Short mmCIF file of C-alpha atoms and ligand atoms in Angstrom, two decimals:
data_model
loop_
_atom_site.label_atom_id
_atom_site.label_comp_id
_atom_site.label_asym_id
_atom_site.label_seq_id
_atom_site.Cartn_x
_atom_site.Cartn_y
_atom_site.Cartn_z
CA MET A 1 11.11 18.45 5.24
CA PRO A 2 13.40 15.94 6.97
CA VAL A 3 16.50 14.69 5.15
CA LEU A 4 15.72 11.23 3.80
CA ARG A 5 18.44 8.67 3.19
CA ASP A 6 18.20 5.96 0.50
CA LEU A 7 15.91 3.19 1.81
CA GLU A 8 14.77 5.46 4.61
CA ILE A 9 12.69 3.67 7.23
CA GLY A 10 9.10 4.83 7.48
CA ALA A 11 5.78 3.74 8.92
CA MET A 12 2.39 2.96 7.45
CA MET A 13 -0.09 4.73 9.75
CA TRP A 14 -3.84 5.27 9.83
CA ALA A 15 -5.56 8.60 10.42
CA VAL A 16 -7.51 8.77 13.67
CA ARG A 17 -6.06 5.46 14.96
CA ASP A 18 -2.43 6.61 14.98
CA ALA A 19 -1.37 9.96 16.39
CA LEU A 20 1.59 11.36 14.47
CA PRO A 21 3.80 12.07 17.55
CA ARG A 22 3.36 8.42 18.64
CA ILE A 23 4.44 7.20 15.20
CA LYS A 24 7.41 9.56 15.18
CA SER A 25 8.46 8.26 18.60
CA LEU A 26 9.13 4.88 16.94
CA GLY A 27 12.17 6.52 15.36
CA VAL A 28 10.86 7.39 11.90
CA THR A 29 10.58 10.73 10.11
CA CYS A 30 8.56 9.58 7.11
CA GLY A 31 5.75 7.28 6.17
CA GLN A 32 2.42 6.73 4.51
CA LEU A 33 -1.04 7.77 5.67
CA GLY A 34 -4.03 5.44 5.32
CA LEU A 35 -7.54 6.85 5.28
CA ALA A 36 -10.58 4.67 5.99
CA GLY A 37 -13.61 5.18 3.76
CA ASP A 38 -15.56 7.07 6.40
CA VAL A 39 -12.93 9.73 7.13
CA LYS A 40 -14.30 13.10 6.08
CA LEU A 41 -11.82 14.82 3.79
CA ASP A 42 -12.77 18.46 4.21
CA ALA A 43 -10.58 21.57 4.24
CA ALA A 44 -10.26 21.52 8.04
CA PHE A 45 -8.93 17.95 7.96
CA ALA A 46 -6.36 18.86 5.30
CA GLN A 47 -5.31 21.93 7.25
CA SER A 48 -4.86 19.90 10.44
CA TRP A 49 -2.61 17.39 8.62
CA LYS A 50 -0.57 20.14 7.03
CA GLU A 51 0.03 21.65 10.46
CA GLN A 52 0.88 18.30 12.09
CA LEU A 53 3.35 17.38 9.34
CA ALA A 54 5.04 20.75 9.64
CA ALA A 55 5.12 20.62 13.44
CA GLU A 56 6.68 17.13 13.46
CA ASP A 57 8.91 17.75 10.40
CA PHE A 58 7.49 14.54 8.96
CA HIS A 59 7.50 13.50 5.29
CA LEU A 60 4.48 11.70 3.86
CA ALA A 61 5.33 9.68 0.76
CA THR A 62 1.85 8.34 0.06
CA VAL A 63 -1.81 8.70 0.95
CA PHE A 64 -3.52 5.29 0.94
CA ALA A 65 -7.23 4.84 0.33
CA ALA A 66 -9.37 2.17 1.96
CA TYR A 67 -13.07 1.97 1.15
CA ASN A 68 -16.33 1.50 3.01
CA GLY A 69 -17.55 -2.09 2.89
CA GLU A 70 -14.17 -3.79 2.49
CA SER A 71 -13.37 -6.95 4.44
CA TYR A 72 -10.16 -8.98 4.59
CA ALA A 73 -11.71 -11.97 6.41
CA ASP A 74 -10.59 -14.59 3.88
CA ILE A 75 -9.66 -14.75 0.19
CA PRO A 76 -13.23 -15.09 -1.26
CA THR A 77 -14.40 -12.17 0.93
CA VAL A 78 -11.47 -10.06 -0.29
CA GLU A 79 -12.40 -10.90 -3.90
CA ASN A 80 -16.00 -9.84 -3.29
CA THR A 81 -15.45 -6.68 -1.25
CA VAL A 82 -12.01 -5.14 -1.81
CA GLY A 83 -10.97 -2.46 -4.28
CA PHE A 84 -12.29 -1.71 -7.74
CA ILE A 85 -13.19 -5.21 -8.90
CA PRO A 86 -16.65 -5.50 -7.20
CA PRO A 87 -18.98 -3.74 -9.72
CA ALA A 88 -21.59 -2.48 -7.23
CA THR A 89 -19.21 -0.14 -5.38
CA ARG A 90 -17.05 0.85 -8.35
CA GLU A 91 -18.57 4.27 -8.98
CA GLU A 92 -18.50 5.41 -5.35
CA ARG A 93 -14.90 4.17 -4.93
CA GLU A 94 -13.76 6.01 -8.03
CA ALA A 95 -15.23 9.23 -6.61
CA ARG A 96 -13.57 8.55 -3.26
CA THR A 97 -10.19 7.94 -4.92
CA ILE A 98 -10.46 11.25 -6.74
CA GLU A 99 -11.19 12.87 -3.36
CA ILE A 100 -8.12 11.13 -1.89
CA SER A 101 -5.98 12.50 -4.73
CA ASP A 102 -7.29 16.01 -4.09
CA PHE A 103 -6.68 15.67 -0.34
CA ALA A 104 -3.13 14.42 -0.97
CA ALA A 105 -2.52 17.38 -3.26
CA ALA A 106 -3.81 19.77 -0.59
CA ILE A 107 -1.22 18.48 1.89
CA GLY A 108 1.60 18.23 -0.67
CA VAL A 109 1.79 14.44 -1.13
CA LYS A 110 2.99 13.16 -4.50
CA SER A 111 1.60 9.62 -4.53
CA ILE A 112 -1.73 7.92 -3.85
CA ALA A 113 -2.28 4.19 -3.45
CA CYS A 114 -4.86 1.49 -2.75
CA HIS A 115 -5.67 -2.19 -3.18
CA ILE A 116 -7.65 -2.40 -6.43
CA GLY A 117 -8.65 -6.01 -5.65
CA PHE A 118 -7.95 -9.23 -7.55
CA VAL A 119 -7.15 -8.27 -11.16
CA PRO A 120 -8.38 -11.07 -13.47
CA ALA A 121 -5.63 -12.75 -15.52
CA ASP A 122 -7.84 -12.65 -18.66
CA ASP A 123 -7.68 -9.19 -20.23
CA ARG A 124 -10.96 -9.83 -22.08
CA ASN A 125 -12.82 -10.25 -18.77
CA GLU A 126 -15.44 -7.50 -18.36
CA ASN A 127 -14.24 -6.58 -14.85
CA TYR A 128 -10.67 -6.31 -16.13
CA ILE A 129 -11.79 -3.95 -18.92
CA ALA A 130 -13.93 -1.78 -16.63
CA VAL A 131 -11.23 -1.54 -13.95
CA ARG A 132 -8.56 -0.69 -16.53
CA ALA A 133 -10.70 2.23 -17.73
CA MET A 134 -11.28 3.34 -14.13
CA VAL A 135 -7.56 3.16 -13.29
CA ARG A 136 -6.76 5.23 -16.39
CA ARG A 137 -9.20 7.95 -15.29
CA ILE A 138 -7.68 8.00 -11.79
CA CYS A 139 -4.15 8.14 -13.21
CA ASP A 140 -5.14 11.06 -15.40
CA HIS A 141 -6.63 12.90 -12.44
CA ALA A 142 -3.59 12.19 -10.24
CA ALA A 143 -1.27 13.36 -13.05
CA LYS A 144 -2.88 16.81 -12.88
CA HIS A 145 -1.56 17.00 -9.30
CA GLY A 146 1.83 15.60 -10.35
CA GLN A 147 1.07 12.38 -8.45
CA THR A 148 1.79 8.73 -9.08
CA PHE A 149 -0.86 6.07 -8.48
CA ALA A 150 0.52 2.95 -6.78
CA LEU A 151 -1.39 -0.34 -6.70
CA GLU A 152 -0.80 -2.46 -3.61
CA THR A 153 0.58 -5.87 -4.60
CA GLY A 154 -0.16 -9.35 -3.45
CA GLN A 155 -3.53 -10.44 -4.72
CA GLU A 156 -2.40 -11.58 -8.16
CA PRO A 157 0.82 -13.07 -9.57
CA ALA A 158 3.54 -10.65 -10.63
CA ALA A 159 3.10 -11.46 -14.33
CA THR A 160 -0.64 -10.66 -14.24
CA LEU A 161 0.00 -7.39 -12.44
CA LEU A 162 2.79 -6.41 -14.83
CA HIS A 163 0.56 -7.08 -17.84
CA PHE A 164 -2.17 -4.92 -16.29
CA LEU A 165 0.27 -2.07 -15.51
CA ASN A 166 1.57 -2.07 -19.08
CA ASP A 167 -1.96 -2.29 -20.43
CA VAL A 168 -3.07 0.81 -18.47
CA GLU A 169 -0.59 2.79 -20.57
CA ARG A 170 -0.07 5.64 -18.16
CA GLY A 171 3.33 6.98 -17.11
CA ASN A 172 2.31 7.59 -13.50
CA ILE A 173 1.05 4.08 -12.68
CA GLY A 174 3.16 1.74 -10.55
CA ILE A 175 3.04 -0.40 -7.46
CA ASN A 176 3.38 -0.29 -3.72
CA PHE A 177 5.25 -3.55 -3.23
CA ASP A 178 4.20 -5.53 -0.16
CA PRO A 179 6.26 -8.72 0.16
CA ALA A 180 4.08 -10.21 2.90
CA ASN A 181 0.92 -9.99 0.82
CA MET A 182 2.40 -12.29 -1.83
CA ILE A 183 2.81 -14.86 0.94
CA LEU A 184 -0.47 -14.21 2.82
CA TYR A 185 -2.46 -14.69 -0.39
CA GLY A 186 -0.31 -17.61 -1.51
CA THR A 187 0.46 -15.71 -4.73
CA GLY A 188 4.15 -16.49 -5.16
CA ASP A 189 7.66 -15.86 -3.93
CA PRO A 190 7.91 -12.13 -3.16
CA ILE A 191 11.60 -11.77 -3.93
CA GLU A 192 11.16 -13.30 -7.37
CA ALA A 193 8.13 -11.02 -7.91
CA LEU A 194 10.18 -8.00 -6.88
CA GLY A 195 12.70 -8.88 -9.60
CA ILE A 196 9.90 -8.97 -12.20
CA LEU A 197 8.15 -5.81 -11.02
CA GLY A 198 11.31 -3.86 -10.09
CA PRO A 199 11.07 -0.91 -12.49
CA ARG A 200 7.43 -0.41 -11.49
CA VAL A 201 8.05 -0.07 -7.75
CA ILE A 202 7.03 3.38 -6.49
CA SER A 203 6.90 2.56 -2.78
CA VAL A 204 7.35 -0.39 -0.45
CA HIS A 205 5.79 -1.93 2.63
CA ALA A 206 8.03 -3.73 5.08
CA LYS A 207 5.68 -6.42 6.34
CA ASP A 208 6.12 -10.10 7.14
CA GLY A 209 3.90 -13.15 7.22
CA ASP A 210 3.52 -16.88 6.87
CA TRP A 211 1.90 -18.87 4.05
CA PRO A 212 -1.79 -19.90 4.28
CA PRO A 213 -2.56 -23.32 5.79
CA LYS A 214 -2.73 -25.89 2.97
CA ASP A 215 -5.80 -27.69 4.35
CA VAL A 216 -8.22 -24.71 4.64
CA ALA A 217 -9.66 -23.54 1.32
CA GLY A 218 -9.68 -19.76 0.88
CA ALA A 219 -7.72 -19.09 4.08
CA LEU A 220 -5.24 -16.25 4.25
CA GLY A 221 -1.80 -16.68 5.79
CA THR A 222 -0.86 -15.05 9.08
CA GLU A 223 0.81 -11.67 9.41
CA ARG A 224 3.89 -11.76 11.65
CA PRO A 225 6.21 -9.22 13.28
CA LEU A 226 8.95 -8.13 10.87
CA GLY A 227 11.72 -10.69 10.60
CA GLN A 228 9.63 -13.49 12.13
CA GLY A 229 7.69 -14.56 9.03
CA SER A 230 8.54 -16.19 5.71
CA VAL A 231 9.61 -13.14 3.66
CA GLY A 232 13.26 -13.20 4.71
CA MET A 233 13.99 -9.55 5.45
CA PRO A 234 17.73 -9.70 4.63
CA ARG A 235 17.01 -11.01 1.12
CA PHE A 236 14.15 -8.55 0.69
CA VAL A 237 16.32 -5.53 1.51
CA ALA A 238 19.18 -6.96 -0.57
CA LYS A 239 16.80 -7.30 -3.53
CA LEU A 240 15.60 -3.70 -3.11
CA LYS A 241 19.22 -2.58 -3.36
CA GLU A 242 19.79 -4.85 -6.37
CA ILE A 243 16.88 -3.32 -8.33
CA GLY A 244 18.12 0.16 -7.47
CA TYR A 245 15.17 1.13 -5.28
CA LYS A 246 16.00 4.17 -3.17
CA GLY A 247 12.61 5.16 -1.75
CA THR A 248 11.18 4.61 1.70
CA MET A 249 10.56 1.24 3.38
CA ASN A 250 7.31 1.64 5.27
CA ILE A 251 6.80 -0.69 8.19
CA GLU A 252 3.26 -2.06 8.17
CA ARG A 253 1.79 -3.95 11.12
CA GLU A 254 -1.91 -4.75 11.05
CA ILE A 255 -2.81 -6.23 14.44
CA GLU A 256 -5.57 -4.77 16.62
CA ASP A 257 -3.61 -4.44 19.89
CA LEU A 258 -2.15 -0.93 19.54
CA GLU A 259 0.60 -1.23 22.14
CA GLN A 260 1.81 -4.55 20.74
CA ARG A 261 1.63 -3.03 17.27
CA TYR A 262 3.87 -0.12 18.27
CA ALA A 263 6.27 -2.47 20.07
CA ASP A 264 6.54 -4.63 16.93
CA MET A 265 7.03 -1.56 14.75
CA LYS A 266 9.77 -0.23 16.98
CA MET A 267 11.54 -3.58 16.83
CA ALA A 268 11.14 -3.46 13.02
CA VAL A 269 12.85 -0.05 12.87
CA GLY A 270 15.90 -1.60 14.55
CA LEU A 271 15.88 -4.60 12.23
CA LEU A 272 15.64 -2.49 9.06
CA GLU A 273 18.32 -0.12 10.33
CA SER A 274 20.67 -3.10 10.61
CA LEU A 275 19.86 -4.22 7.03
CA ARG A 276 19.61 -1.02 5.01
MG1 LIG B 1 0.60 -3.49 2.61
#
């Protein structure tokens, strides 16, 4: 395993789309692996990842789950399709998350993560209650593998998320803090949120973005190359140090154009190196 410094710079990559040597060529030796819902998680797939990680001397901090049928087109579509909140897909997504945990265990990864969707603020809401029970079951399964379960942030205010995390009552639950999401969803100031959620941060995305347009209902903000959006990377990294976070900062860039994406990620490595 590579030697990781405090606030080591990593990359959020996606199986199939991103080849590991290409990601490593950006100048990172660690990161997180995202798996789309249709990726078959059999023994051969696990074996191939084990071999690739060993060959590249690459550390995976997290395996991220995405699910079939999710769409991030706009805020109402996210509410209706993403994560554990939509009732119709809940059962299949719970089974898939258990599979993700088992796959992560097979390749030696100690944390799993996903977007669970918009957690309702009202803890008597039936979706809140059902999702809390589901998250507890997933936490208990992950705990058997010695894993944490990190919820991606951004779709609800920090106070709502913190209440939910406490209410789950499991020692291995936490968050994958994504500062850009707080802005893209118009949820609140990410640096303030990081102060509130600090002790619960398991892992971090380094992503940037601008606020949604005020005149279009339900619109999401726009993701931007790191350092060019509204997060304020110097204050973000300073806040990570202030809360005592020492884990990896995983650069996430979600545009379609692969070459531009890699160019932006490489630039981001340089920026974070200057700030960490
Ligand atoms: Mg993210």
